[in-house]
PDB file of C-alpha atoms in Angstrom:
ATOM      1  CA  MET A  17      16.536 -23.023 -21.169  1.00 92.00           C
ATOM      2  CA  ILE A  18      13.425 -21.710 -22.888  1.00 92.00           C
ATOM      3  CA  GLY A  19      15.641 -19.076 -24.519  1.00 94.00           C
ATOM      4  CA  LEU A  20      17.969 -21.790 -25.792  1.00 94.00           C
ATOM      5  CA  GLY A  21      15.017 -23.728 -27.212  1.00 93.00           C
ATOM      6  CA  THR A  22      13.746 -20.601 -28.948  1.00 93.00           C
ATOM      7  CA  TRP A  23      17.236 -19.911 -30.300  1.00 94.00           C
ATOM      8  CA  GLN A  24      17.347 -23.444 -31.773  1.00 94.00           C
ATOM      9  CA  LEU A  25      13.998 -22.812 -33.504  1.00 94.00           C
ATOM     10  CA  HIS A  26      15.498 -19.672 -35.089  1.00 94.00           C
ATOM     11  CA  ARG A  27      18.537 -21.698 -36.156  1.00 94.00           C
ATOM     12  CA  LEU A  28      16.172 -24.268 -37.693  1.00 93.00           C
ATOM     13  CA  GLN A  29      14.649 -21.583 -39.918  1.00 94.00           C
ATOM     14  CA  TRP A  30      18.126 -20.313 -40.832  1.00 92.00           C
ATOM     15  CA  LYS A  31      19.358 -23.845 -41.670  1.00 91.00           C
ATOM     16  CA  GLN A  32      16.315 -24.614 -43.816  1.00 92.00           C
ATOM     17  CA  GLY A  33      16.937 -21.430 -45.811  1.00 91.00           C
ATOM     18  CA  LEU A  34      20.596 -22.350 -46.185  1.00 87.00           C
ATOM     19  CA  LEU A  35      19.705 -25.832 -47.484  1.00 91.00           C
ATOM     20  CA  VAL A  36      17.287 -24.333 -50.019  1.00 92.00           C
ATOM     21  CA  ARG A  37      20.061 -21.997 -51.208  1.00 91.00           C
ATOM     22  CA  TYR A  38      22.535 -24.890 -51.494  1.00 91.00           C
ATOM     23  CA  ALA A  39      20.017 -26.999 -53.432  1.00 92.00           C
ATOM     24  CA  ALA A  40      19.484 -24.125 -55.874  1.00 92.00           C
ATOM     25  CA  ALA A  41      23.269 -23.699 -56.271  1.00 90.00           C
ATOM     26  CA  MET A  42      23.542 -27.248 -57.620  1.00 92.00           C
ATOM     27  CA  HIS A  43      21.563 -26.198 -60.703  1.00 92.00           C
ATOM     28  CA  ARG A  44      23.304 -22.901 -61.403  1.00 93.00           C
ATOM     29  CA  PRO A  45      25.946 -22.585 -64.149  1.00 93.00           C
ATOM     30  CA  PRO A  46      29.584 -23.347 -63.273  1.00 93.00           C
ATOM     31  CA  ILE A  47      31.856 -20.600 -61.982  1.00 92.00           C
ATOM     32  CA  ALA A  48      35.609 -20.189 -61.684  1.00 90.00           C
ATOM     33  CA  PHE A  49      36.813 -21.446 -58.323  1.00 91.00           C
ATOM     34  CA  PRO A  50      36.687 -18.491 -55.925  1.00 87.00           C
ATOM     35  CA  ARG A  51      39.820 -16.760 -54.644  1.00 84.00           C
ATOM     36  CA  ASP A  52      38.463 -16.779 -51.090  1.00 84.00           C
ATOM     37  CA  PRO A  53      38.763 -20.379 -49.794  1.00 85.00           C
ATOM     38  CA  THR A  54      36.438 -19.558 -46.873  1.00 86.00           C
ATOM     39  CA  ASP A  55      33.439 -18.469 -49.000  1.00 87.00           C
ATOM     40  CA  GLN A  56      30.859 -20.983 -47.738  1.00 85.00           C
ATOM     41  CA  SER A  57      28.109 -19.291 -49.797  1.00 87.00           C
ATOM     42  CA  LEU A  58      29.412 -21.143 -52.878  1.00 90.00           C
ATOM     43  CA  LEU A  59      29.073 -24.665 -51.475  1.00 92.00           C
ATOM     44  CA  PHE A  60      27.405 -27.139 -53.868  1.00 94.00           C
ATOM     45  CA  ARG A  61      28.080 -24.906 -56.867  1.00 95.00           C
ATOM     46  CA  ARG A  62      29.651 -26.414 -59.990  1.00 95.00           C
ATOM     47  CA  SER A  63      33.090 -24.970 -60.600  1.00 95.00           C
ATOM     48  CA  GLU A  64      36.280 -25.349 -62.566  1.00 94.00           C
ATOM     49  CA  ALA A  65      39.903 -24.457 -61.940  1.00 93.00           C
ATOM     50  CA  PHE A  66      43.383 -25.130 -63.252  1.00 93.00           C
ATOM     51  CA  CYS A  67      46.003 -26.677 -60.991  1.00 93.00           C
ATOM     52  CA  LEU A  68      49.463 -25.782 -62.259  1.00 92.00           C
ATOM     53  CA  GLU A  69      50.991 -28.312 -59.897  1.00 92.00           C
ATOM     54  CA  PRO A  70      50.194 -29.934 -56.567  1.00 93.00           C
ATOM     55  CA  VAL A  71      52.426 -28.495 -53.832  1.00 92.00           C
ATOM     56  CA  GLY A  72      51.193 -30.950 -51.213  1.00 91.00           C
ATOM     57  CA  TRP A  73      48.852 -33.870 -50.661  1.00 94.00           C
ATOM     58  CA  ARG A  74      46.525 -34.718 -47.776  1.00 92.00           C
ATOM     59  CA  ALA A  75      44.704 -37.989 -47.258  1.00 93.00           C
ATOM     60  CA  SER A  76      41.607 -37.958 -45.067  1.00 91.00           C
ATOM     61  CA  ALA A  77      38.669 -40.226 -44.437  1.00 92.00           C
ATOM     62  CA  GLY A  78      36.240 -40.220 -47.317  1.00 91.00           C
ATOM     63  CA  ARG A  79      33.938 -42.256 -49.510  1.00 92.00           C
ATOM     64  CA  ASN A  80      33.921 -43.091 -53.180  1.00 91.00           C
ATOM     65  CA  ALA A  81      30.966 -42.561 -55.518  1.00 87.00           C
ATOM     66  CA  GLU A  82      29.587 -45.997 -54.507  1.00 89.00           C
ATOM     67  CA  GLY A  83      29.735 -45.123 -50.795  1.00 89.00           C
ATOM     68  CA  GLN A  84      32.743 -47.296 -49.835  1.00 92.00           C
ATOM     69  CA  ALA A  85      34.846 -45.931 -46.974  1.00 94.00           C
ATOM     70  CA  GLY A  86      38.519 -45.240 -47.586  1.00 94.00           C
ATOM     71  CA  TRP A  87      40.818 -42.297 -48.266  1.00 95.00           C
ATOM     72  CA  ARG A  88      40.100 -39.176 -50.241  1.00 94.00           C
ATOM     73  CA  HIS A  89      43.175 -37.522 -51.713  1.00 96.00           C
ATOM     74  CA  VAL A  90      43.284 -33.724 -51.585  1.00 95.00           C
ATOM     75  CA  ALA A  91      45.900 -31.799 -53.545  1.00 94.00           C
ATOM     76  CA  ASP A  92      46.852 -28.306 -52.437  1.00 93.00           C
ATOM     77  CA  CYS A  93      47.493 -26.703 -55.814  1.00 93.00           C
ATOM     78  CA  ARG A  94      49.453 -23.761 -57.068  1.00 90.00           C
ATOM     79  CA  THR A  95      47.319 -21.736 -59.474  1.00 87.00           C
ATOM     80  CA  GLY A  96      49.795 -19.040 -60.509  1.00 79.00           C
ATOM     81  CA  ALA A  97      52.689 -16.930 -59.357  1.00 63.00           C
ATOM     82  CA  GLU A  98      50.367 -15.127 -56.972  1.00 67.00           C
ATOM     83  CA  GLY A  99      47.172 -16.054 -55.213  1.00 64.00           C
ATOM     84  CA  PRO A 100      46.032 -18.365 -52.502  1.00 69.00           C
ATOM     85  CA  GLY A 101      45.947 -21.575 -54.536  1.00 85.00           C
ATOM     86  CA  ILE A 102      43.170 -24.134 -54.269  1.00 92.00           C
ATOM     87  CA  ALA A 103      42.436 -27.454 -52.628  1.00 93.00           C
ATOM     88  CA  VAL A 104      41.208 -30.187 -54.969  1.00 95.00           C
ATOM     89  CA  ASP A 105      39.789 -33.590 -54.006  1.00 96.00           C
ATOM     90  CA  MET A 106      41.252 -35.694 -56.808  1.00 96.00           C
ATOM     91  CA  GLY A 107      39.716 -39.012 -55.871  1.00 95.00           C
ATOM     92  CA  TRP A 108      39.424 -41.948 -53.513  1.00 95.00           C
ATOM     93  CA  SER A 109      41.389 -45.104 -52.826  1.00 94.00           C
ATOM     94  CA  GLU A 110      41.787 -47.793 -50.196  1.00 93.00           C
ATOM     95  CA  GLN A 111      45.374 -46.635 -49.469  1.00 90.00           C
ATOM     96  CA  SER A 112      46.544 -43.261 -48.190  1.00 89.00           C
ATOM     97  CA  ASP A 113      49.524 -43.028 -50.592  1.00 89.00           C
ATOM     98  CA  PRO A 114      49.401 -39.863 -52.760  1.00 85.00           C
ATOM     99  CA  PRO A 115      48.741 -40.371 -56.470  1.00 89.00           C
ATOM    100  CA  GLY A 116      51.148 -39.311 -59.192  1.00 88.00           C
ATOM    101  CA  TRP A 117      48.855 -36.623 -60.629  1.00 93.00           C
ATOM    102  CA  LYS A 118      50.866 -33.600 -61.791  1.00 94.00           C
ATOM    103  CA  GLY A 119      48.044 -31.058 -62.215  1.00 92.00           C
ATOM    104  CA  GLY A 120      45.706 -29.847 -64.926  1.00 93.00           C
ATOM    105  CA  GLU A 121      42.148 -28.710 -65.469  1.00 95.00           C
ATOM    106  CA  VAL A 122      39.672 -29.756 -62.772  1.00 95.00           C
ATOM    107  CA  LYS A 123      35.877 -29.642 -63.034  1.00 96.00           C
ATOM    108  CA  GLY A 124      33.570 -30.581 -60.212  1.00 96.00           C
ATOM    109  CA  MET A 125      31.532 -29.350 -57.277  1.00 96.00           C
ATOM    110  CA  ILE A 126      32.563 -27.046 -54.446  1.00 95.00           C
ATOM    111  CA  GLY A 127      32.378 -28.841 -51.114  1.00 93.00           C
ATOM    112  CA  PRO A 128      33.460 -28.310 -47.518  1.00 90.00           C
ATOM    113  CA  ASP A 129      37.069 -28.943 -46.554  1.00 89.00           C
ATOM    114  CA  HIS A 130      38.491 -28.447 -43.051  1.00 83.00           C
ATOM    115  CA  ASP A 131      38.567 -25.412 -40.746  1.00 83.00           C
ATOM    116  CA  GLY A 132      35.804 -23.577 -42.623  1.00 84.00           C
ATOM    117  CA  GLN A 133      37.592 -23.863 -45.970  1.00 90.00           C
ATOM    118  CA  ILE A 134      36.149 -25.042 -49.280  1.00 93.00           C
ATOM    119  CA  LEU A 135      37.597 -27.330 -51.930  1.00 94.00           C
ATOM    120  CA  LEU A 136      36.781 -28.532 -55.405  1.00 96.00           C
ATOM    121  CA  VAL A 137      35.684 -32.183 -55.595  1.00 96.00           C
ATOM    122  CA  SER A 138      36.742 -33.359 -59.038  1.00 96.00           C
ATOM    123  CA  ASP A 139      34.273 -35.199 -61.269  1.00 95.00           C
ATOM    124  CA  THR A 140      37.187 -37.115 -62.804  1.00 94.00           C
ATOM    125  CA  ALA A 141      39.615 -38.970 -60.570  1.00 94.00           C
ATOM    126  CA  ALA A 142      43.375 -38.771 -60.942  1.00 94.00           C
ATOM    127  CA  PRO A 143      45.000 -41.866 -62.502  1.00 93.00           C
ATOM    128  CA  GLY A 144      44.910 -44.797 -60.090  1.00 92.00           C
ATOM    129  CA  LEU A 145      42.016 -43.343 -58.054  1.00 94.00           C
ATOM    130  CA  MET A 146      38.241 -43.645 -58.157  1.00 94.00           C
ATOM    131  CA  PRO A 147      35.981 -40.562 -58.052  1.00 94.00           C
ATOM    132  CA  SER A 148      35.227 -39.360 -54.538  1.00 94.00           C
ATOM    133  CA  GLN A 149      31.650 -39.076 -53.344  1.00 92.00           C
ATOM    134  CA  PRO A 150      30.419 -35.624 -54.380  1.00 91.00           C
ATOM    135  CA  PRO A 151      29.230 -33.232 -51.667  1.00 90.00           C
ATOM    136  CA  SER A 152      25.693 -34.034 -50.530  1.00 88.00           C
ATOM    137  CA  LEU A 153      23.041 -31.989 -48.758  1.00 89.00           C
ATOM    138  CA  ALA A 154      22.332 -35.108 -46.693  1.00 86.00           C
ATOM    139  CA  ASP A 155      25.734 -34.649 -45.009  1.00 84.00           C
ATOM    140  CA  ILE A 156      24.700 -31.309 -43.497  1.00 84.00           C
ATOM    141  CA  PRO A 157      23.153 -31.883 -40.081  1.00 84.00           C
ATOM    142  CA  ASN A 158      19.803 -30.225 -39.472  1.00 88.00           C
ATOM    143  CA  ASN A 159      18.893 -31.324 -35.953  1.00 90.00           C
ATOM    144  CA  HIS A 160      17.875 -27.944 -34.527  1.00 91.00           C
ATOM    145  CA  PHE A 161      14.256 -29.007 -33.947  1.00 91.00           C
ATOM    146  CA  ALA A 162      15.407 -31.943 -31.808  1.00 93.00           C
ATOM    147  CA  TYR A 163      17.682 -29.623 -29.828  1.00 93.00           C
ATOM    148  CA  ALA A 164      14.805 -27.165 -29.310  1.00 93.00           C
ATOM    149  CA  VAL A 165      12.557 -29.945 -27.985  1.00 94.00           C
ATOM    150  CA  GLN A 166      15.385 -31.091 -25.728  1.00 96.00           C
ATOM    151  CA  TRP A 167      15.786 -27.614 -24.208  1.00 94.00           C
ATOM    152  CA  PHE A 168      12.021 -27.247 -23.683  1.00 94.00           C
ATOM    153  CA  ILE A 169      11.938 -30.650 -21.938  1.00 95.00           C
ATOM    154  CA  PHE A 170      14.851 -29.577 -19.714  1.00 96.00           C
ATOM    155  CA  ALA A 171      12.918 -26.411 -18.806  1.00 95.00           C
ATOM    156  CA  ALA A 172       9.783 -28.413 -17.958  1.00 95.00           C
ATOM    157  CA  LEU A 173      11.821 -30.822 -15.826  1.00 96.00           C
ATOM    158  CA  ALA A 174      13.451 -27.918 -14.001  1.00 95.00           C
ATOM    159  CA  VAL A 175      10.013 -26.474 -13.185  1.00 95.00           C
ATOM    160  CA  GLY A 176       8.828 -29.895 -11.974  1.00 95.00           C
ATOM    161  CA  ILE A 177      11.896 -30.330  -9.751  1.00 95.00           C
ATOM    162  CA  TYR A 178      11.415 -26.827  -8.350  1.00 93.00           C
ATOM    163  CA  ILE A 179       7.776 -27.567  -7.470  1.00 92.00           C
ATOM    164  CA  ILE A 180       8.773 -30.826  -5.749  1.00 92.00           C
ATOM    165  CA  ALA A 181      11.453 -28.951  -3.792  1.00 92.00           C
ATOM    166  CA  LEU A 182       8.912 -26.327  -2.683  1.00 90.00           C
ATOM    167  CA  VAL A 183       6.434 -28.976  -1.541  1.00 89.00           C
ATOM    168  CA  ARG A 184       9.098 -30.787   0.464  1.00 87.00           C
ATOM    169  CA  ARG A 185      10.298 -27.571   2.118  1.00 86.00           C
ATOM    170  CA  ARG A 186       6.803 -26.664   3.339  1.00 79.00           C
ATOM    171  CA  PRO A 187       6.896 -26.546   7.124  1.00 79.00           C
ATOM    172  CA  VAL A 188       5.263 -29.459   8.873  1.00 72.00           C
ATOM    173  CA  PRO A 189       2.637 -28.293  11.387  1.00 76.00           C
ATOM    174  CA  PRO A 190       3.745 -28.985  14.968  1.00 77.00           C
ATOM    175  CA  VAL A 191       2.114 -31.903  16.726  1.00 78.00           C
ATOM    176  CA  PRO A 192       0.103 -30.631  19.721  1.00 76.00           C
ATOM    177  CA  PRO A 193       1.217 -31.994  23.067  1.00 76.00           C
ATOM    178  CA  SER A 194      -0.915 -34.839  24.194  1.00 73.00           C
ATOM    179  CA  LEU A 195      -3.210 -34.198  27.058  1.00 61.00           C
ATOM    180  CA  GLY A 196      -2.805 -36.786  29.472  1.00 54.00           C
TER     181      GLY A 196
END
């Protein structure tokens, strides 16, 4: 348990470095959307891409720029004859019905998608939608210190329980027979 607490402290340092890197990425110049949709190192970077046409739509829970809960609409886009394509969050609405957007230039910020993938969260919503909430560093959990404290407390409790068990197992001295 002490090892797990120590491991969480190492993860805390790693996560703090990651958050610093993401914060710096927000101020770097825009890049073309990467070909590798699993490249998490580019999260929070400004980017642009061209969607030739949406080949599918997904609606998932999301928030708009004002923080209202609803549906974010993600288009899986074809970008050319070859290539992996891109996922683009084209906006938010209160209904899960896909919008009529047919593709075009998209500018925005790279954010997390599902299953370790990334997507481009558009600054401009598709017609009939409102802009989705842009990716935020506040959405990345950083609770490793609390986990470390938890593991150290578990270790201390285990030691305390062990000591109590040892004290209770101590043999009781026999009572001498009474002389009578």
